[in-house]
Coordinates of C-alpha atoms in Angstrom, one line a residue:
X1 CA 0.0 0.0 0.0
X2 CA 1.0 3.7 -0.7
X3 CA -0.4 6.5 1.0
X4 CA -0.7 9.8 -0.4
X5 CA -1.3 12.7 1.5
X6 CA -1.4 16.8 -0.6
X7 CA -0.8 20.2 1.1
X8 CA 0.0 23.6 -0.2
X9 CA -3.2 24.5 -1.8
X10 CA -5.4 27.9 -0.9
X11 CA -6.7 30.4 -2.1
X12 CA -5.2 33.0 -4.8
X13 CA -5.8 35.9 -6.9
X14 CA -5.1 35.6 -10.7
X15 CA -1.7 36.0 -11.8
X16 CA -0.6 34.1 -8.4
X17 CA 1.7 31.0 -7.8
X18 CA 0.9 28.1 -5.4
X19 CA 3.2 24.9 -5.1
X20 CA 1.3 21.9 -4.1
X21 CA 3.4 18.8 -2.4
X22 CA 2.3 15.1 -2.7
X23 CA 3.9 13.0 0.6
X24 CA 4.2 9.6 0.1
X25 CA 4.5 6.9 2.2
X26 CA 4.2 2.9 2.7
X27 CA 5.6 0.9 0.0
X28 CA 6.8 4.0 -2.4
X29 CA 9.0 3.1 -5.4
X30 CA 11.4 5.6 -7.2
X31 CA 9.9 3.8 -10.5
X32 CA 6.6 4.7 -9.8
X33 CA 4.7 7.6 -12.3
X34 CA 2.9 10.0 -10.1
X35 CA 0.8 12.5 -11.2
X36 CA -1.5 15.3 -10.5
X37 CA -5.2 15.6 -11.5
X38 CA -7.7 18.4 -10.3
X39 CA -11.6 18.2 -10.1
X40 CA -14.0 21.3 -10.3
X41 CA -17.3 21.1 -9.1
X42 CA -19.9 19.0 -11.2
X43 CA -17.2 18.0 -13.6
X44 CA -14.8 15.0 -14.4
X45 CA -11.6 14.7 -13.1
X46 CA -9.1 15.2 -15.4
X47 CA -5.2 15.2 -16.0
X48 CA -3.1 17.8 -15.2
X49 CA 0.7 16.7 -14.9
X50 CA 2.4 13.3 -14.4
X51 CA 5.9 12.4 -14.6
X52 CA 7.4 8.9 -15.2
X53 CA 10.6 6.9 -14.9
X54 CA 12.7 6.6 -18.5
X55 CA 15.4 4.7 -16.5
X56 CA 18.8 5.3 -13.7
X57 CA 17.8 8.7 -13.2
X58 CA 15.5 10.1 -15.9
X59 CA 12.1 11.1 -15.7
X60 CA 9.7 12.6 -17.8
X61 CA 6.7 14.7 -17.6
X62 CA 3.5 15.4 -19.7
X63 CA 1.2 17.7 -19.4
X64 CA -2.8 19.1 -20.3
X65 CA -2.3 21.4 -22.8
X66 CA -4.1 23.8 -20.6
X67 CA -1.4 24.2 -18.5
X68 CA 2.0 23.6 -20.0
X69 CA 4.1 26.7 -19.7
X70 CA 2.4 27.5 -16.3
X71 CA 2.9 24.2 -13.9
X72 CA 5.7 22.2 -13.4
X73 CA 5.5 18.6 -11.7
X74 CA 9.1 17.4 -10.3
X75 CA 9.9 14.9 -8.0
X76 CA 12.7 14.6 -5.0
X77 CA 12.7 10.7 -4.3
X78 CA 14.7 11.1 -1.4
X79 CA 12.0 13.2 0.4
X80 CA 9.3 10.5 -1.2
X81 CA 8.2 14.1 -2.4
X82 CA 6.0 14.9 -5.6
X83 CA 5.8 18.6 -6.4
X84 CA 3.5 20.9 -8.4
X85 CA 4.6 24.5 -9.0
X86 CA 1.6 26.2 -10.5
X87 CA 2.6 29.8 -12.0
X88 CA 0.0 32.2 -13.7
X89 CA -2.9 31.1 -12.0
X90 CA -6.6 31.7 -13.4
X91 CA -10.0 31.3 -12.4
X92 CA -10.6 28.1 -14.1
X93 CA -7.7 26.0 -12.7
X94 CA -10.4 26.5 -9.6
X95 CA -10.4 22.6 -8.4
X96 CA -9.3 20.0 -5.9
X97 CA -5.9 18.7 -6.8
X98 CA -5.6 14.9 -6.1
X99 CA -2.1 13.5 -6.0
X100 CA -1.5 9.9 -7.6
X101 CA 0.8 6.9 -8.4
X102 CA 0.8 4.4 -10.6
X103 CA 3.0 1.3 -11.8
X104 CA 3.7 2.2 -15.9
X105 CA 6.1 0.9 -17.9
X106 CA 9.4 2.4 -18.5
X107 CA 8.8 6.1 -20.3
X108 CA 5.4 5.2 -20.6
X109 CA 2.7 8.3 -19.5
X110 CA -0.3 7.7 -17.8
X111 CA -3.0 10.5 -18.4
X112 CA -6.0 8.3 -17.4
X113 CA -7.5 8.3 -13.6
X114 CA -7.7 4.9 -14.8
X115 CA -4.3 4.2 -14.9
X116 CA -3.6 5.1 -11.1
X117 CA -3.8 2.8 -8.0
X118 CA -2.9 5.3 -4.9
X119 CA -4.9 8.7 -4.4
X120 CA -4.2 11.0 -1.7
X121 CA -7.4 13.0 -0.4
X122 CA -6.9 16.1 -2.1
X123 CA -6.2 20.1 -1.7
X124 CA -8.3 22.5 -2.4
X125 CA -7.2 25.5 -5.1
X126 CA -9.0 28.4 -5.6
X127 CA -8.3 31.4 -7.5
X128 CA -10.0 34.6 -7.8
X129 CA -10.5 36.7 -10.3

């Protein structure tokens, strides 16, 4: 088992920056793909950032096209840490922010909710306009 647990959300104004963090504990693995997906009220969840293992000490990230060149996912193994930096904040990236992992293959993304075992419990964002 794998436990998840987010912090670092709150609320902002438009044009702001919050960093979430993604603690994980239990059975963690440097070769698992972690990744970050928000919900907003009456929708889907949906995919915001993952990164993945592409062997020693590569990874690789992927994003929703709604918000590559603002966030930035990044990982420290050592402090069993998942980050994301969210820049340029707008109204609409108003959501909870789950934190995830995942067993993929090797450079393989995982974009579905799907594709995920471990959730953490979420962190609320919300930015005004």
């Amino acid at each position: 088992q794998v436990q998840l647990v987010e912090s670092g959300g709150g609320l902002v104004q438009a044009g702001g920056s919050l960093r979430l963090s993604c603690a994980a504990s239990g059975r963690t693995s440097s070769n698992y793909a972690m990744g970050w997906f928000r919900q907003a009220p009456g929708k889907e969840r949906e995919f915001v950032a993952t990164t993945t293992w592409g062997g020693g000490r590569t990874y690789y990230a992927d994003y929703a096209d709604s918000v590559k060149g603002r966030f930035t996912i990044s990982r420290d193994n050592a402090k069993n840490t998942v980050y994301l930096q969210m820049n340029s904040l707008k109204p609409e990236d108003t959501a909870v922010y789950y934190c995830a992992a995942g067993v993929s293959r090797i450079a393989t993304f995982l974009v579905s909710p799907y594709e995920y075992d471990y959730w953490g419990q979420g962190t609320q964002v919300t930015v005004s306009s």
